[in-house]
Amino acid sequence: MSNSDPSPTLEGNYDLLFRFAFWLFVGAISFSVAGMLLLRLVPSSMAIFGPIYTKLVKTPTWTFMTLLALLPLLMYGPTLGWKKISLIAAWGCIIGGASELIGTTGWLNVGGIALPFGEYEYTQWLGPKIAGHVPYFIPPSWFAMSIVSLDLARRVTTQRIGSLLLGTLFMVLWDVSLDPAMNQAFPFWEYGVDGVFFGMPLSNWAGWAGVTFVILLGYEYIGKGAPIQNEWAPWVYALNCIFPLSICLLRDVYLPALIGGLATLVPFLLLWRYNPDSLKRSVSLFRG
């Protein structure tokens, strides 16, 4: 090999690393959905898998949550720089984690409403918890989906306040599909009240909007106008909606699945209306 031949470096392999993580992410979702489908079609299979059922649920779920945090680092780190993406990730985790601790401990209560999300608690399915209240996987998920939502929003509008508001909306729309799956179809968390939206109090969405907006403001300040864009963002967003929608369908929670499905379409309809080339580029990622 001549001295002029470029040596392979980690810098040159970020796309490969991302693709590996992305398909592992898809695999974790597929494994979970396939398992639920098997139990639905062949209930007697529970006699075989019953003794390891907990592991069969937790392993792909924890893999999914880990990769959800990793994917945006690999998506945006090479363009934003690792210092900047680290600060963005830290901000998203800190604000998201702090809001969850406030919510699960009931520390802030106004007019009988526990802020910012309403009264709720996490079950054991997401693993060990910060201070015994918030699973360690939850703060990174705030970072992951908020930056992806901001990415999609910036494709729709170039106005700063518009992208902040739209990114906030996209996060709330994700929760439209997520929440019924995680508190009704499968108990990853439980509310202390019988909320109007399939067990969820409407105050939860107000909390999501407020916390997300604060997170995105921090991203704007840290990023200082730097482009936050990766063509895989629509796929990551879509998969994070398709997974809970699949759980709803397989657990016979049909109306929330329909409503969540319609909510999931909104970002993509806006992209198709205002930036169709962006969607076309994302679709082209799978072409030879």
Tab-separated table of N, CA, C and O in Angstrom, residues 137-259:
chain	number	residue	atom	x	y	z
A	137	PHE	N	-33.509	5.107	30.874
A	137	PHE	CA	-33.695	5.217	29.428
A	137	PHE	C	-34.516	6.452	29.030
A	137	PHE	O	-34.447	6.886	27.878
A	138	ILE	N	-35.287	7.005	29.943
A	138	ILE	CA	-36.239	8.047	29.581
A	138	ILE	C	-35.579	9.390	29.220
A	138	ILE	O	-35.912	9.978	28.176
A	139	PRO	N	-34.649	9.926	30.013
A	139	PRO	CA	-34.044	11.210	29.616
A	139	PRO	C	-33.399	11.191	28.229
A	139	PRO	O	-33.618	12.131	27.446
A	140	PRO	N	-32.635	10.133	27.850
A	140	PRO	CA	-32.083	10.130	26.493
A	140	PRO	C	-33.138	10.096	25.402
A	140	PRO	O	-32.908	10.584	24.292
A	141	SER	N	-34.306	9.523	25.700
A	141	SER	CA	-35.366	9.493	24.690
A	141	SER	C	-35.909	10.895	24.426
A	141	SER	O	-36.336	11.206	23.307
A	142	TRP	N	-35.892	11.748	25.441
A	142	TRP	CA	-36.293	13.149	25.236
A	142	TRP	C	-35.319	13.822	24.270
A	142	TRP	O	-35.736	14.539	23.355
A	143	PHE	N	-34.037	13.611	24.485
A	143	PHE	CA	-33.042	14.173	23.563
A	143	PHE	C	-33.255	13.658	22.154
A	143	PHE	O	-33.298	14.433	21.193
A	144	ALA	N	-33.404	12.353	22.026
A	144	ALA	CA	-33.447	11.723	20.707
A	144	ALA	C	-34.623	12.222	19.873
A	144	ALA	O	-34.457	12.687	18.737
A	145	MET	N	-35.822	12.130	20.423
A	145	MET	CA	-36.988	12.474	19.620
A	145	MET	C	-37.184	13.978	19.470
A	145	MET	O	-37.761	14.446	18.482
A	146	SER	N	-36.679	14.765	20.405
A	146	SER	CA	-36.819	16.216	20.263
A	146	SER	C	-35.916	16.740	19.145
A	146	SER	O	-36.335	17.608	18.361
A	147	ILE	N	-34.705	16.213	19.026
A	147	ILE	CA	-33.826	16.699	17.961
A	147	ILE	C	-34.300	16.214	16.596
A	147	ILE	O	-34.219	16.929	15.599
A	148	VAL	N	-34.854	15.010	16.544
A	148	VAL	CA	-35.423	14.513	15.290
A	148	VAL	C	-36.650	15.336	14.909
A	148	VAL	O	-36.848	15.685	13.735
A	149	SER	N	-37.481	15.684	15.881
A	149	SER	CA	-38.656	16.510	15.609
A	149	SER	C	-38.254	17.887	15.104
A	149	SER	O	-38.882	18.436	14.186
A	150	LEU	N	-37.203	18.461	15.698
A	150	LEU	CA	-36.714	19.759	15.239
A	150	LEU	C	-36.171	19.658	13.818
A	150	LEU	O	-36.376	20.564	12.995
A	151	ASP	N	-35.484	18.578	13.521
A	151	ASP	CA	-34.975	18.336	12.172
A	151	ASP	C	-36.128	18.375	11.160
A	151	ASP	O	-36.077	19.091	10.151
A	152	LEU	N	-37.189	17.629	11.429
A	152	LEU	CA	-38.333	17.596	10.518
A	152	LEU	C	-38.990	18.973	10.405
A	152	LEU	O	-39.380	19.397	9.314
A	153	ALA	N	-39.094	19.661	11.531
A	153	ALA	CA	-39.732	20.979	11.526
A	153	ALA	C	-38.952	21.971	10.668
A	153	ALA	O	-39.536	22.792	9.945
A	154	ARG	N	-37.650	21.914	10.731
A	154	ARG	CA	-36.819	22.834	9.954
A	154	ARG	C	-36.920	22.577	8.452
A	154	ARG	O	-36.570	23.444	7.654
A	155	ARG	N	-37.371	21.399	8.081
A	155	ARG	CA	-37.596	21.118	6.662
A	155	ARG	C	-38.879	21.761	6.164
A	155	ARG	O	-39.039	21.996	4.968
A	156	VAL	N	-39.795	22.001	7.094
A	156	VAL	CA	-41.091	22.574	6.732
A	156	VAL	C	-41.026	24.098	6.701
A	156	VAL	O	-41.620	24.745	5.833
A	157	THR	N	-40.304	24.698	7.654
A	157	THR	CA	-40.201	26.156	7.727
A	157	THR	C	-38.782	26.567	8.102
A	157	THR	O	-38.108	25.884	8.874
A	158	THR	N	-38.349	27.694	7.557
A	158	THR	CA	-37.023	28.220	7.873
A	158	THR	C	-37.083	29.267	8.979
A	158	THR	O	-36.042	29.732	9.445
A	159	GLN	N	-38.278	29.648	9.401
A	159	GLN	CA	-38.423	30.622	10.474
A	159	GLN	C	-38.094	29.972	11.815
A	159	GLN	O	-38.588	28.889	12.121
A	160	ARG	N	-37.292	30.650	12.610
A	160	ARG	CA	-36.828	30.058	13.869
A	160	ARG	C	-37.974	29.745	14.815
A	160	ARG	O	-38.087	28.626	15.305
A	161	ILE	N	-38.828	30.715	15.080
A	161	ILE	CA	-39.937	30.467	16.008
A	161	ILE	C	-40.895	29.441	15.426
A	161	ILE	O	-41.446	28.606	16.140
A	162	GLY	N	-41.064	29.483	14.107
A	162	GLY	CA	-41.936	28.509	13.462
A	162	GLY	C	-41.417	27.092	13.613
A	162	GLY	O	-42.187	26.159	13.892
A	163	SER	N	-40.104	26.919	13.465
A	163	SER	CA	-39.529	25.573	13.601
A	163	SER	C	-39.580	25.091	15.046
A	163	SER	O	-39.784	23.897	15.305
A	164	LEU	N	-39.449	26.009	16.002
A	164	LEU	CA	-39.549	25.633	17.414
A	164	LEU	C	-40.964	25.160	17.743
A	164	LEU	O	-41.150	24.140	18.417
A	165	LEU	N	-41.944	25.917	17.274
A	165	LEU	CA	-43.335	25.548	17.551
A	165	LEU	C	-43.722	24.267	16.825
A	165	LEU	O	-44.409	23.402	17.383
A	166	LEU	N	-43.263	24.136	15.595
A	166	LEU	CA	-43.608	22.950	14.817
A	166	LEU	C	-42.886	21.717	15.368
A	166	LEU	O	-43.466	20.622	15.431
A	167	GLY	N	-41.633	21.887	15.779
A	167	GLY	CA	-40.914	20.775	16.402
A	167	GLY	C	-41.600	20.320	17.676
A	167	GLY	O	-41.678	19.121	17.971
A	168	THR	N	-42.105	21.284	18.449
A	168	THR	CA	-42.865	20.964	19.656
A	168	THR	C	-44.122	20.181	19.311
A	168	THR	O	-44.457	19.179	19.965
A	169	LEU	N	-44.827	20.630	18.272
A	169	LEU	CA	-46.031	19.931	17.835
A	169	LEU	C	-45.716	18.500	17.420
A	169	LEU	O	-46.448	17.564	17.770
A	170	PHE	N	-44.625	18.294	16.687
A	170	PHE	CA	-44.271	16.950	16.224
A	170	PHE	C	-43.980	16.019	17.401
A	170	PHE	O	-44.305	14.827	17.350
A	171	MET	N	-43.379	16.554	18.462
A	171	MET	CA	-43.140	15.740	19.663
A	171	MET	C	-44.462	15.332	20.301
A	171	MET	O	-44.644	14.178	20.719
A	172	VAL	N	-45.400	16.275	20.397
A	172	VAL	CA	-46.705	15.964	20.990
A	172	VAL	C	-47.456	14.948	20.132
A	172	VAL	O	-48.110	14.037	20.651
A	173	LEU	N	-47.356	15.079	18.818
A	173	LEU	CA	-48.025	14.133	17.922
A	173	LEU	C	-47.458	12.729	18.087
A	173	LEU	O	-48.194	11.739	17.959
A	174	TRP	N	-46.164	12.624	18.356
A	174	TRP	CA	-45.578	11.309	18.641
A	174	TRP	C	-46.235	10.699	19.866
A	174	TRP	O	-46.552	9.504	19.893
A	175	ASP	N	-46.490	11.519	20.878
A	175	ASP	CA	-47.093	10.999	22.098
A	175	ASP	C	-48.530	10.556	21.888
A	175	ASP	O	-49.049	9.749	22.655
A	176	VAL	N	-49.198	11.074	20.854
A	176	VAL	CA	-50.561	10.635	20.560
A	176	VAL	C	-50.582	9.135	20.271
A	176	VAL	O	-51.505	8.425	20.674
A	177	SER	N	-49.566	8.644	19.587
A	177	SER	CA	-49.483	7.202	19.321
A	177	SER	C	-48.810	6.457	20.469
A	177	SER	O	-49.150	5.312	20.769
A	178	LEU	N	-47.867	7.124	21.131
A	178	LEU	CA	-47.069	6.465	22.167
A	178	LEU	C	-47.853	6.180	23.440
A	178	LEU	O	-47.813	5.070	23.983
A	179	ASP	N	-48.579	7.183	23.924
A	179	ASP	CA	-49.147	7.076	25.261
A	179	ASP	C	-50.186	5.966	25.418
A	179	ASP	O	-50.116	5.197	26.395
A	180	PRO	N	-51.147	5.812	24.503
A	180	PRO	CA	-52.102	4.707	24.682
A	180	PRO	C	-51.425	3.339	24.669
A	180	PRO	O	-51.852	2.429	25.383
A	181	ALA	N	-50.371	3.212	23.866
A	181	ALA	CA	-49.666	1.931	23.806
A	181	ALA	C	-48.972	1.623	25.120
A	181	ALA	O	-48.951	0.477	25.579
A	182	MET	N	-48.406	2.642	25.743
A	182	MET	CA	-47.567	2.433	26.911
A	182	MET	C	-48.310	2.487	28.238
A	182	MET	O	-47.754	2.126	29.271
A	183	ASN	N	-49.568	2.958	28.224
A	183	ASN	CA	-50.296	2.932	29.497
A	183	ASN	C	-51.587	2.122	29.412
A	183	ASN	O	-52.135	1.754	30.449
A	184	GLN	N	-52.036	1.811	28.178
A	184	GLN	CA	-53.253	1.016	28.027
A	184	GLN	C	-52.946	-0.370	27.456
A	184	GLN	O	-53.330	-1.380	28.028
A	185	ALA	N	-52.250	-0.396	26.317
A	185	ALA	CA	-51.979	-1.681	25.666
A	185	ALA	C	-50.951	-2.494	26.432
A	185	ALA	O	-51.093	-3.714	26.593
A	186	PHE	N	-49.893	-1.836	26.915
A	186	PHE	CA	-48.859	-2.521	27.695
A	186	PHE	C	-48.399	-1.562	28.785
A	186	PHE	O	-48.042	-0.414	28.496
A	187	PRO	N	-48.367	-1.985	30.036
A	187	PRO	CA	-48.183	-1.048	31.153
A	187	PRO	C	-46.726	-0.641	31.426
A	187	PRO	O	-46.110	-1.066	32.396
A	188	PHE	N	-46.169	0.210	30.577
A	188	PHE	CA	-44.842	0.748	30.863
A	188	PHE	C	-44.923	1.883	31.875
A	188	PHE	O	-43.981	2.176	32.582
A	189	TRP	N	-46.061	2.574	31.888
A	189	TRP	CA	-46.330	3.549	32.938
A	189	TRP	C	-47.833	3.587	33.209
A	189	TRP	O	-48.632	3.129	32.405
A	190	GLU	N	-48.185	4.131	34.360
A	190	GLU	CA	-49.580	4.158	34.780
A	190	GLU	C	-49.907	5.533	35.346
A	190	GLU	O	-49.097	6.129	36.061
A	191	TYR	N	-51.105	6.020	35.021
A	191	TYR	CA	-51.556	7.311	35.539
A	191	TYR	C	-52.341	7.124	36.833
A	191	TYR	O	-52.988	6.095	37.035
A	192	GLY	N	-52.272	8.153	37.666
A	192	GLY	CA	-52.999	8.103	38.928
A	192	GLY	C	-54.439	8.519	38.797
A	192	GLY	O	-55.176	8.512	39.784
A	193	VAL	N	-54.830	8.934	37.601
A	193	VAL	CA	-56.217	9.330	37.334
A	193	VAL	C	-56.672	8.620	36.067
A	193	VAL	O	-55.860	8.131	35.279
A	194	ASP	N	-57.973	8.560	35.879
A	194	ASP	CA	-58.520	7.975	34.663
A	194	ASP	C	-58.701	9.093	33.648
A	194	ASP	O	-59.745	9.726	33.566
A	195	GLY	N	-57.637	9.355	32.878
A	195	GLY	CA	-57.632	10.476	31.954
A	195	GLY	C	-58.589	10.295	30.788
A	195	GLY	O	-59.007	9.178	30.471
A	196	VAL	N	-58.898	11.407	30.120
A	196	VAL	CA	-59.914	11.376	29.071
A	196	VAL	C	-59.409	10.747	27.778
A	196	VAL	O	-60.201	10.260	26.976
A	197	PHE	N	-58.075	10.767	27.559
A	197	PHE	CA	-57.539	10.188	26.328
A	197	PHE	C	-56.976	8.804	26.629
A	197	PHE	O	-55.799	8.624	26.842
A	198	PHE	N	-57.878	7.835	26.711
A	198	PHE	CA	-57.501	6.440	26.956
A	198	PHE	C	-56.598	6.312	28.179
A	198	PHE	O	-55.560	5.655	28.153
A	199	GLY	N	-57.037	6.939	29.248
A	199	GLY	CA	-56.317	6.866	30.517
A	199	GLY	C	-55.359	8.000	30.753
A	199	GLY	O	-54.909	8.208	31.880
A	200	MET	N	-55.030	8.765	29.729
A	200	MET	CA	-54.068	9.859	29.849
A	200	MET	C	-54.772	11.190	30.082
A	200	MET	O	-55.681	11.552	29.317
A	201	PRO	N	-54.389	11.970	31.107
A	201	PRO	CA	-54.968	13.304	31.291
A	201	PRO	C	-54.433	14.258	30.227
A	201	PRO	O	-53.281	14.161	29.799
A	202	LEU	N	-55.275	15.180	29.784
A	202	LEU	CA	-54.857	16.121	28.746
A	202	LEU	C	-53.714	17.022	29.210
A	202	LEU	O	-52.975	17.574	28.392
A	203	SER	N	-53.555	17.165	30.523
A	203	SER	CA	-52.438	17.957	31.049
A	203	SER	C	-51.096	17.370	30.620
A	203	SER	O	-50.086	18.088	30.573
A	204	ASN	N	-51.086	16.087	30.285
A	204	ASN	CA	-49.844	15.454	29.843
A	204	ASN	C	-49.324	16.108	28.568
A	204	ASN	O	-48.129	16.371	28.430
A	205	TRP	N	-50.220	16.381	27.623
A	205	TRP	CA	-49.785	17.001	26.368
A	205	TRP	C	-49.310	18.431	26.579
A	205	TRP	O	-48.365	18.884	25.931
A	206	ALA	N	-49.958	19.141	27.491
A	206	ALA	CA	-49.497	20.495	27.810
A	206	ALA	C	-48.084	20.437	28.384
A	206	ALA	O	-47.224	21.265	28.054
A	207	GLY	N	-47.850	19.434	29.240
A	207	GLY	CA	-46.520	19.253	29.800
A	207	GLY	C	-45.496	18.903	28.739
A	207	GLY	O	-44.373	19.435	28.733
A	208	TRP	N	-45.879	17.998	27.839
A	208	TRP	CA	-44.975	17.631	26.739
A	208	TRP	C	-44.600	18.869	25.921
A	208	TRP	O	-43.428	19.047	25.553
A	209	ALA	N	-45.592	19.683	25.610
A	209	ALA	CA	-45.337	20.866	24.790
A	209	ALA	C	-44.394	21.837	25.502
A	209	ALA	O	-43.432	22.338	24.913
A	210	GLY	N	-44.655	22.089	26.784
A	210	GLY	CA	-43.822	23.028	27.529
A	210	GLY	C	-42.390	22.550	27.675
A	210	GLY	O	-41.433	23.308	27.441
A	211	VAL	N	-42.218	21.289	28.053
A	211	VAL	CA	-40.871	20.743	28.237
A	211	VAL	C	-40.127	20.692	26.910
A	211	VAL	O	-38.943	21.059	26.826
A	212	THR	N	-40.812	20.261	25.855
A	212	THR	CA	-40.164	20.188	24.550
A	212	THR	C	-39.716	21.552	24.069
A	212	THR	O	-38.603	21.708	23.543
A	213	PHE	N	-40.564	22.557	24.255
A	213	PHE	CA	-40.205	23.903	23.794
A	213	PHE	C	-38.949	24.399	24.499
A	213	PHE	O	-38.061	24.992	23.860
A	214	VAL	N	-38.841	24.146	25.786
A	214	VAL	CA	-37.638	24.543	26.532
A	214	VAL	C	-36.416	23.808	25.995
A	214	VAL	O	-35.337	24.397	25.813
A	215	ILE	N	-36.568	22.507	25.723
A	215	ILE	CA	-35.464	21.726	25.179
A	215	ILE	C	-35.020	22.281	23.827
A	215	ILE	O	-33.820	22.475	23.570
A	216	LEU	N	-35.974	22.568	22.959
A	216	LEU	CA	-35.632	23.051	21.622
A	216	LEU	C	-35.012	24.446	21.660
A	216	LEU	O	-34.129	24.762	20.853
A	217	LEU	N	-35.452	25.281	22.592
A	217	LEU	CA	-34.807	26.587	22.774
A	217	LEU	C	-33.329	26.400	23.099
A	217	LEU	O	-32.465	27.123	22.578
A	218	GLY	N	-33.038	25.433	23.959
A	218	GLY	CA	-31.646	25.146	24.295
A	218	GLY	C	-30.861	24.667	23.092
A	218	GLY	O	-29.695	25.049	22.897
A	219	TYR	N	-31.481	23.835	22.264
A	219	TYR	CA	-30.807	23.362	21.049
A	219	TYR	C	-30.455	24.531	20.135
A	219	TYR	O	-29.372	24.572	19.540
A	220	GLU	N	-31.379	25.477	20.003
A	220	GLU	CA	-31.133	26.644	19.162
A	220	GLU	C	-29.966	27.465	19.706
A	220	GLU	O	-29.111	27.938	18.945
A	221	TYR	N	-29.921	27.632	21.015
A	221	TYR	CA	-28.847	28.420	21.633
A	221	TYR	C	-27.501	27.717	21.475
A	221	TYR	O	-26.496	28.341	21.107
A	222	ILE	N	-27.485	26.421	21.738
A	222	ILE	CA	-26.225	25.669	21.642
A	222	ILE	C	-25.783	25.543	20.190
A	222	ILE	O	-24.601	25.687	19.861
A	223	GLY	N	-26.737	25.287	19.306
A	223	GLY	CA	-26.405	25.087	17.900
A	223	GLY	C	-26.007	26.359	17.189
A	223	GLY	O	-25.285	26.317	16.190
A	224	LYS	N	-26.470	27.512	17.685
A	224	LYS	CA	-26.141	28.812	17.096
A	224	LYS	C	-26.397	28.839	15.584
A	224	LYS	O	-25.560	29.311	14.796
A	225	GLY	N	-27.534	28.296	15.191
A	225	GLY	CA	-27.920	28.338	13.787
A	225	GLY	C	-27.315	27.254	12.916
A	225	GLY	O	-27.556	27.234	11.704
A	226	ALA	N	-26.547	26.356	13.504
A	226	ALA	CA	-25.942	25.279	12.717
A	226	ALA	C	-27.037	24.362	12.168
A	226	ALA	O	-28.061	24.160	12.814
A	227	PRO	N	-26.831	23.816	10.982
A	227	PRO	CA	-27.857	22.928	10.401
A	227	PRO	C	-28.012	21.646	11.206
A	227	PRO	O	-27.027	20.992	11.547
A	228	ILE	N	-29.248	21.340	11.536
A	228	ILE	CA	-29.572	20.061	12.178
A	228	ILE	C	-30.413	19.289	11.184
A	228	ILE	O	-31.633	19.459	11.113
A	229	GLN	N	-29.763	18.495	10.371
A	229	GLN	CA	-30.486	17.793	9.323
A	229	GLN	C	-29.769	16.499	8.963
A	229	GLN	O	-28.554	16.476	8.804
A	230	ASN	N	-30.535	15.442	8.861
A	230	ASN	CA	-30.047	14.151	8.417
A	230	ASN	C	-31.179	13.458	7.694
A	230	ASN	O	-32.317	13.454	8.168
A	231	GLU	N	-30.871	12.869	6.549
A	231	GLU	CA	-31.932	12.299	5.716
A	231	GLU	C	-32.597	11.078	6.341
A	231	GLU	O	-33.643	10.628	5.870
A	232	TRP	N	-32.017	10.531	7.408
A	232	TRP	CA	-32.633	9.392	8.076
A	232	TRP	C	-33.685	9.820	9.093
A	232	TRP	O	-34.404	8.987	9.633
A	233	ALA	N	-33.776	11.111	9.366
A	233	ALA	CA	-34.685	11.588	10.411
A	233	ALA	C	-36.138	11.163	10.192
A	233	ALA	O	-36.805	10.732	11.144
A	234	PRO	N	-36.690	11.273	8.970
A	234	PRO	CA	-38.078	10.824	8.804
A	234	PRO	C	-38.273	9.355	9.136
A	234	PRO	O	-39.320	8.970	9.682
A	235	TRP	N	-37.283	8.520	8.833
A	235	TRP	CA	-37.393	7.092	9.148
A	235	TRP	C	-37.360	6.847	10.649
A	235	TRP	O	-38.122	6.031	11.162
A	236	VAL	N	-36.473	7.548	11.343
A	236	VAL	CA	-36.387	7.369	12.797
A	236	VAL	C	-37.683	7.818	13.461
A	236	VAL	O	-38.207	7.149	14.362
A	237	TYR	N	-38.214	8.956	13.011
A	237	TYR	CA	-39.478	9.439	13.565
A	237	TYR	C	-40.598	8.444	13.281
A	237	TYR	O	-41.387	8.095	14.175
A	238	ALA	N	-40.680	7.985	12.036
A	238	ALA	CA	-41.760	7.071	11.650
A	238	ALA	C	-41.703	5.765	12.442
A	238	ALA	O	-42.734	5.267	12.914
A	239	LEU	N	-40.517	5.211	12.600
A	239	LEU	CA	-40.382	3.948	13.332
A	239	LEU	C	-40.806	4.107	14.788
A	239	LEU	O	-41.413	3.202	15.373
A	240	ASN	N	-40.510	5.265	15.365
A	240	ASN	CA	-40.885	5.501	16.759
A	240	ASN	C	-42.385	5.702	16.927
A	240	ASN	O	-42.885	5.654	18.046
A	241	CYS	N	-43.077	5.940	15.847
A	241	CYS	CA	-44.541	5.988	15.882
A	241	CYS	C	-45.139	4.633	15.519
A	241	CYS	O	-46.133	4.202	16.119
A	242	ILE	N	-44.547	3.961	14.542
A	242	ILE	CA	-45.071	2.667	14.092
A	242	ILE	C	-45.009	1.631	15.206
A	242	ILE	O	-45.927	0.806	15.356
A	243	PHE	N	-43.961	1.649	16.013
A	243	PHE	CA	-43.814	0.664	17.083
A	243	PHE	C	-44.985	0.718	18.065
A	243	PHE	O	-45.662	-0.303	18.302
A	244	PRO	N	-45.278	1.875	18.671
A	244	PRO	CA	-46.430	1.891	19.600
A	244	PRO	C	-47.762	1.650	18.898
A	244	PRO	O	-48.669	1.055	19.495
A	245	LEU	N	-47.890	2.081	17.644
A	245	LEU	CA	-49.126	1.804	16.920
A	245	LEU	C	-49.315	0.300	16.733
A	245	LEU	O	-50.437	-0.216	16.839
A	246	SER	N	-48.226	-0.407	16.485
A	246	SER	CA	-48.293	-1.866	16.344
A	246	SER	C	-48.713	-2.520	17.654
A	246	SER	O	-49.508	-3.473	17.664
A	247	ILE	N	-48.183	-1.997	18.762
A	247	ILE	CA	-48.560	-2.533	20.070
A	247	ILE	C	-50.060	-2.354	20.300
A	247	ILE	O	-50.747	-3.269	20.765
A	248	CYS	N	-50.573	-1.164	19.958
A	248	CYS	CA	-52.010	-0.918	20.123
A	248	CYS	C	-52.830	-1.903	19.312
A	248	CYS	O	-53.809	-2.486	19.802
A	249	LEU	N	-52.460	-2.114	18.066
A	249	LEU	CA	-53.216	-3.002	17.191
A	249	LEU	C	-53.191	-4.439	17.691
A	249	LEU	O	-54.206	-5.139	17.677
A	250	LEU	N	-52.024	-4.891	18.162
A	250	LEU	CA	-51.893	-6.273	18.612
A	250	LEU	C	-52.528	-6.507	19.977
A	250	LEU	O	-52.735	-7.654	20.380
A	251	ARG	N	-52.823	-5.412	20.682
A	251	ARG	CA	-53.483	-5.519	21.982
A	251	ARG	C	-54.947	-5.088	21.914
A	251	ARG	O	-55.565	-4.808	22.936
A	252	ASP	N	-55.479	-5.002	20.689
A	252	ASP	CA	-56.890	-4.677	20.464
A	252	ASP	C	-57.279	-3.281	20.931
A	252	ASP	O	-58.436	-3.025	21.262
A	253	VAL	N	-56.327	-2.376	20.949
A	253	VAL	CA	-56.627	-0.989	21.298
A	253	VAL	C	-56.716	-0.223	19.979
A	253	VAL	O	-55.805	0.501	19.582
A	254	TYR	N	-57.853	-0.386	19.294
A	254	TYR	CA	-57.948	0.032	17.899
A	254	TYR	C	-58.159	1.530	17.702
A	254	TYR	O	-57.536	2.144	16.826
A	255	LEU	N	-59.051	2.131	18.479
A	255	LEU	CA	-59.331	3.550	18.281
A	255	LEU	C	-58.098	4.423	18.539
A	255	LEU	O	-57.793	5.320	17.734
A	256	PRO	N	-57.337	4.181	19.631
A	256	PRO	CA	-56.099	4.947	19.804
A	256	PRO	C	-55.111	4.732	18.655
A	256	PRO	O	-54.388	5.654	18.278
A	257	ALA	N	-55.097	3.510	18.101
A	257	ALA	CA	-54.214	3.248	16.966
A	257	ALA	C	-54.615	4.087	15.760
A	257	ALA	O	-53.764	4.637	15.051
A	258	LEU	N	-55.922	4.219	15.539
A	258	LEU	CA	-56.408	5.028	14.423
A	258	LEU	C	-56.051	6.500	14.634
A	258	LEU	O	-55.525	7.163	13.725
A	259	ILE	N	-56.328	7.002	15.827
A	259	ILE	CA	-56.032	8.406	16.124
A	259	ILE	C	-54.534	8.665	16.058
A	259	ILE	O	-54.074	9.662	15.485
